[in-house]
Amino acid sequence: MEIQVLGPLTAAVSGGSIVPTAAKPRQILALLALNANRVVSVAQLMEELWGADLPRSAATTLQTYILQLRRMLRAAAARSGVPGSAEHVLATRHGGYVLEVAPSAVDANEFDRLTAAGHAAFGAGDMERASALLGAASALWRGSVLVDVRHGSQLRIEATRLEESRIGVLERRIRADLRLGRHHEVIGELSALTGHHPLDEALHAHLIVALYRAGRAPRALGVYRQLRETLIEEIGLEPSAVLQHLQRAILRGEPVDDYGLEGTAPAVPARGSLAG
C-alpha cells in the first residue's frame, strides 16, 4: 500500500486506488493514515467527523464507514493478488482502529524520517548532507496537507504539525545552502518565497544575505526597506534587531555570513507564515 497525504489524498494497493469518494470515509482514511500503526480511538474518529454535535447514530455510522473502507481494501487486494485480509490492514483494537502498513508506505512518515536525518546532519555540521536530506523531504510535498479532504479537529492538529515542520525544513535547507556558498542558486527561490510571504523575516534575512554575498548590496538594502515598510504598514512593527543589525553591517561593508542564520547570530524570528 502507498498513501500520500502531503497534498491531495491518494491511497493505492498495487496501483489500484482505495480512496473513497464520500467525504467522511475520506476523513477516516486520512486520519488513520496520519496515525499509521497507532490506534485511533473511536472518540477521536467521532470528534473528527462530527465535532461536539454527535448524532445518535454516530457509533453505528462509524462502523458502517469502517466496513466500507474494508470492502475497498478487500477488493483492491483481490484485484492485485496481494495476500492478507482487510481486517489485518484496517484492524479493530480495544477502543479504536489502526491502519497497519509499512512505515515507509505513508509519505508523511518518510517526510518525518528525512527531516530528522536532515536536522541531525545540520547539527553535526554536514551541510551537504543536510541540504540533500532536507531538500528530499521538501520534494515529497505536492500541495497543502490533504488539500482535498475536509479537516475536522483531529486532522487540523495533524495538518498544522506537518505544515509547521515543512516551514522549518525549508528554512534550514536554505541555511545549509547559504553556508555551502550557494547564494546565487537560492536568490530566485527566495525572491518568490518572500513575494508570497511578505511578513516572514527569516526568509527576507536569507534573501538579503544571499544578495549581499552575490555582490548585489543595493538590491539587498532594497529588500530590507520594502520589508520595513510592509511591517510598519501591516502590523505596526519595526524589523527585528537581527535584521536591523544586518542592514547596518551591509551599509558598513562588513561580512554577513552568519546574519539571519543559525549559529553565532540569533535566529531571525518569523512573524509571517509559509503555510498556505
XYZ file of C-alpha atoms in Angstrom:
276
model
C 0.000 0.000 0.000
C 1.105 3.525 -0.770
C -0.564 6.537 0.852
C 0.117 10.213 0.157
C -1.221 12.969 2.392
C 1.236 15.800 1.620
C -1.114 17.260 -0.951
C -4.261 15.615 -2.335
C -5.106 12.309 -0.651
C -4.063 9.244 -2.597
C -4.059 5.644 -1.390
C -3.450 2.629 -3.572
C -2.841 -1.103 -3.379
C -0.648 -2.222 -6.300
C -1.703 0.868 -8.202
C -5.433 0.478 -7.550
C -6.991 3.409 -5.688
C -8.780 2.786 -2.396
C -9.724 6.412 -1.743
C -13.464 6.743 -1.057
C -15.455 9.392 -2.869
C -17.664 10.199 0.142
C -16.342 12.938 2.439
C -16.498 11.234 5.849
C -14.853 7.926 4.836
C -12.083 10.043 3.257
C -11.593 11.800 6.600
C -11.356 8.444 8.390
C -8.803 7.082 5.926
C -6.760 10.291 6.144
C -6.710 10.304 9.946
C -5.812 6.622 10.129
C -3.024 7.166 7.575
C -1.551 10.089 9.515
C -1.529 7.818 12.574
C -0.453 4.672 10.745
C 0.378 1.788 13.105
C -1.088 3.709 16.045
C -4.566 3.171 17.431
C -7.013 5.973 16.694
C -9.787 5.848 19.264
C -13.458 5.784 18.412
C -13.788 9.072 20.310
C -11.120 10.728 18.108
C -12.780 9.488 14.938
C -16.188 10.714 16.060
C -14.789 14.107 17.009
C -13.143 14.376 13.608
C -16.348 13.531 11.758
C -18.968 15.373 13.799
C -17.244 17.581 16.368
C -19.283 18.086 19.522
C -22.605 17.632 17.701
C -22.717 13.818 17.631
C -25.768 12.234 16.030
C -27.463 9.440 17.940
C -26.384 7.007 15.251
C -22.707 8.066 15.384
C -21.321 4.729 16.579
C -23.294 2.702 14.031
C -22.482 5.115 11.227
C -18.758 4.994 12.059
C -18.833 1.187 11.919
C -20.529 1.414 8.517
C -17.756 3.675 7.222
C -15.091 1.260 8.524
C -16.838 -1.620 6.747
C -16.887 0.412 3.525
C -13.149 1.020 3.768
C -12.516 -2.660 4.429
C -14.579 -3.626 1.380
C -12.447 -1.315 -0.748
C -9.276 -2.807 0.710
C -10.553 -6.324 0.110
C -11.471 -5.569 -3.491
C -8.117 -3.912 -4.194
C -6.249 -6.850 -2.667
C -8.266 -9.323 -4.738
C -7.552 -7.433 -7.953
C -3.846 -7.318 -7.273
C -3.459 -10.784 -5.761
C -1.936 -9.302 -2.594
C -2.249 -11.773 0.307
C -3.759 -10.824 3.662
C -7.179 -9.722 4.800
C -8.650 -6.256 5.027
C -9.245 -6.859 8.724
C -5.481 -7.204 9.244
C -4.744 -3.955 7.427
C -7.561 -1.943 8.984
C -7.690 -3.697 12.340
C -10.036 -3.296 15.270
C -8.303 -2.648 18.561
C -9.670 -2.039 22.028
C -11.458 1.282 21.819
C -10.463 2.105 18.249
C -8.920 1.166 14.913
C -5.428 1.017 13.458
C -4.141 1.079 9.895
C -1.249 -1.400 9.828
C 1.140 -0.653 6.975
C 4.882 -0.373 6.456
C 6.049 2.984 7.898
C 7.514 3.950 4.523
C 4.117 3.450 2.881
C 2.916 6.866 4.092
C 4.667 9.919 2.644
C 4.259 11.869 5.904
C 6.305 9.216 7.711
C 9.006 9.432 5.066
C 8.962 13.222 5.399
C 9.455 12.921 9.172
C 12.316 10.442 8.681
C 14.152 12.633 6.161
C 13.509 15.710 8.295
C 15.012 14.136 11.408
C 18.059 12.935 9.469
C 18.471 16.344 7.829
C 18.308 18.229 11.113
C 20.833 15.797 12.626
C 23.218 16.361 9.709
C 22.840 20.124 10.073
C 23.565 19.882 13.788
C 26.671 17.830 13.019
C 27.902 20.481 10.593
C 27.444 18.341 7.459
C 25.761 20.985 5.306
C 25.998 18.970 2.091
C 24.096 16.042 3.584
C 21.670 18.354 5.401
C 20.796 20.158 2.179
C 20.252 16.885 0.310
C 18.089 15.290 3.006
C 16.004 18.385 3.716
C 15.596 19.007 0.003
C 14.347 15.435 -0.438
C 11.883 15.964 2.423
C 10.514 19.132 0.808
C 10.234 17.392 -2.566
C 7.633 14.990 -1.143
C 5.096 17.815 -0.882
C 2.527 18.179 -3.679
C 0.452 20.927 -2.044
C -1.108 21.656 1.334
C -1.751 18.681 3.619
C -4.859 16.767 2.487
C -5.947 19.687 0.355
C -8.950 17.761 -0.981
C -10.151 16.380 2.370
C -12.387 18.198 4.843
C -10.474 18.888 8.080
C -12.172 18.275 11.387
C -10.450 18.994 14.690
C -8.158 15.957 14.587
C -6.960 16.449 11.028
C -6.357 20.157 11.730
C -3.966 19.199 14.540
C -2.031 16.808 12.308
C -2.004 19.169 9.335
C -0.747 22.078 11.446
C 2.120 19.962 12.800
C 3.206 18.932 9.318
C 2.883 22.407 7.825
C 4.978 23.916 10.628
C 7.581 21.202 10.156
C 7.579 21.975 6.442
C 8.440 25.609 7.199
C 11.360 24.562 9.413
C 12.675 22.163 6.776
C 12.587 24.781 4.037
C 14.293 27.460 6.107
C 17.015 25.135 7.369
C 17.728 23.774 3.889
C 18.209 27.348 2.688
C 20.546 27.995 5.641
C 22.567 24.926 4.676
C 22.767 26.072 1.052
C 23.931 29.538 2.100
C 26.634 28.031 4.281
C 27.722 25.985 1.258
C 28.140 29.211 -0.717
C 25.110 28.629 -2.931
C 23.892 32.220 -2.626
C 23.410 32.631 -6.381
C 21.340 29.435 -6.562
C 18.854 30.402 -3.841
C 18.152 34.015 -4.867
C 15.373 33.106 -7.308
C 13.686 30.732 -4.859
C 13.887 33.249 -2.016
C 12.575 36.077 -4.195
C 9.470 34.020 -4.943
C 9.030 32.943 -1.305
C 9.300 36.466 0.078
C 6.797 37.626 -2.518
C 4.300 35.031 -1.299
C 5.099 35.706 2.387
C 5.840 39.427 2.720
C 5.931 39.408 6.556
C 8.328 36.493 7.039
C 11.509 38.000 8.459
C 13.574 34.801 8.300
C 13.065 34.430 4.553
C 13.858 38.096 3.990
C 17.041 37.751 6.041
C 18.135 34.815 3.890
C 17.409 36.770 0.703
C 19.314 39.819 1.951
C 22.310 37.652 2.849
C 22.214 35.835 -0.500
C 22.007 39.093 -2.477
C 24.774 40.769 -0.499
C 27.104 37.800 -0.830
C 26.339 37.736 -4.561
C 27.598 41.320 -4.830
C 24.167 42.942 -5.023
C 24.235 45.187 -1.947
C 21.829 47.853 -3.309
C 19.249 45.182 -4.058
C 19.781 43.637 -0.590
C 19.153 47.010 1.053
C 16.088 47.465 -1.138
C 14.674 44.188 0.180
C 15.226 45.435 3.735
C 13.479 48.753 3.009
C 10.498 47.000 1.448
C 10.211 44.614 4.396
C 10.389 47.516 6.859
C 7.655 49.428 5.039
C 5.435 46.326 4.931
C 5.917 45.505 8.613
C 5.154 49.065 9.715
C 2.110 49.328 7.460
C 0.657 45.895 8.193
C 1.410 45.286 11.878
C 2.984 48.489 13.188
C 6.380 46.934 13.993
C 9.954 47.674 13.012
C 12.097 44.800 11.707
C 13.731 42.667 14.386
C 17.044 43.646 15.967
C 18.838 40.975 13.941
C 17.576 42.406 10.659
C 18.477 45.927 11.715
C 21.971 44.693 12.597
C 22.154 43.028 9.193
C 21.263 46.294 7.445
C 23.918 48.227 9.355
C 26.563 45.614 8.539
C 25.775 45.879 4.838
C 25.942 49.681 4.970
C 29.395 49.370 6.577
C 30.504 46.766 4.049
C 31.075 44.117 6.714
C 30.792 40.339 6.154
C 27.332 38.949 6.889
C 27.892 35.208 6.508
C 26.121 34.353 9.760
C 23.444 37.039 9.993
C 19.976 35.557 9.750
C 21.410 32.049 10.092
C 21.608 29.641 12.989
C 24.947 29.875 14.730
C 26.677 32.815 16.362
C 23.915 35.255 15.404
C 20.462 34.917 16.936
C 17.807 33.312 14.785
C 15.593 35.738 12.926
C 12.027 35.480 14.264
C 9.491 34.737 11.558
C 6.305 36.719 12.088
C 4.747 35.548 8.829
C 3.756 32.012 7.887
C 4.914 29.916 4.983
C 1.802 27.774 5.155
C -0.824 28.228 2.542
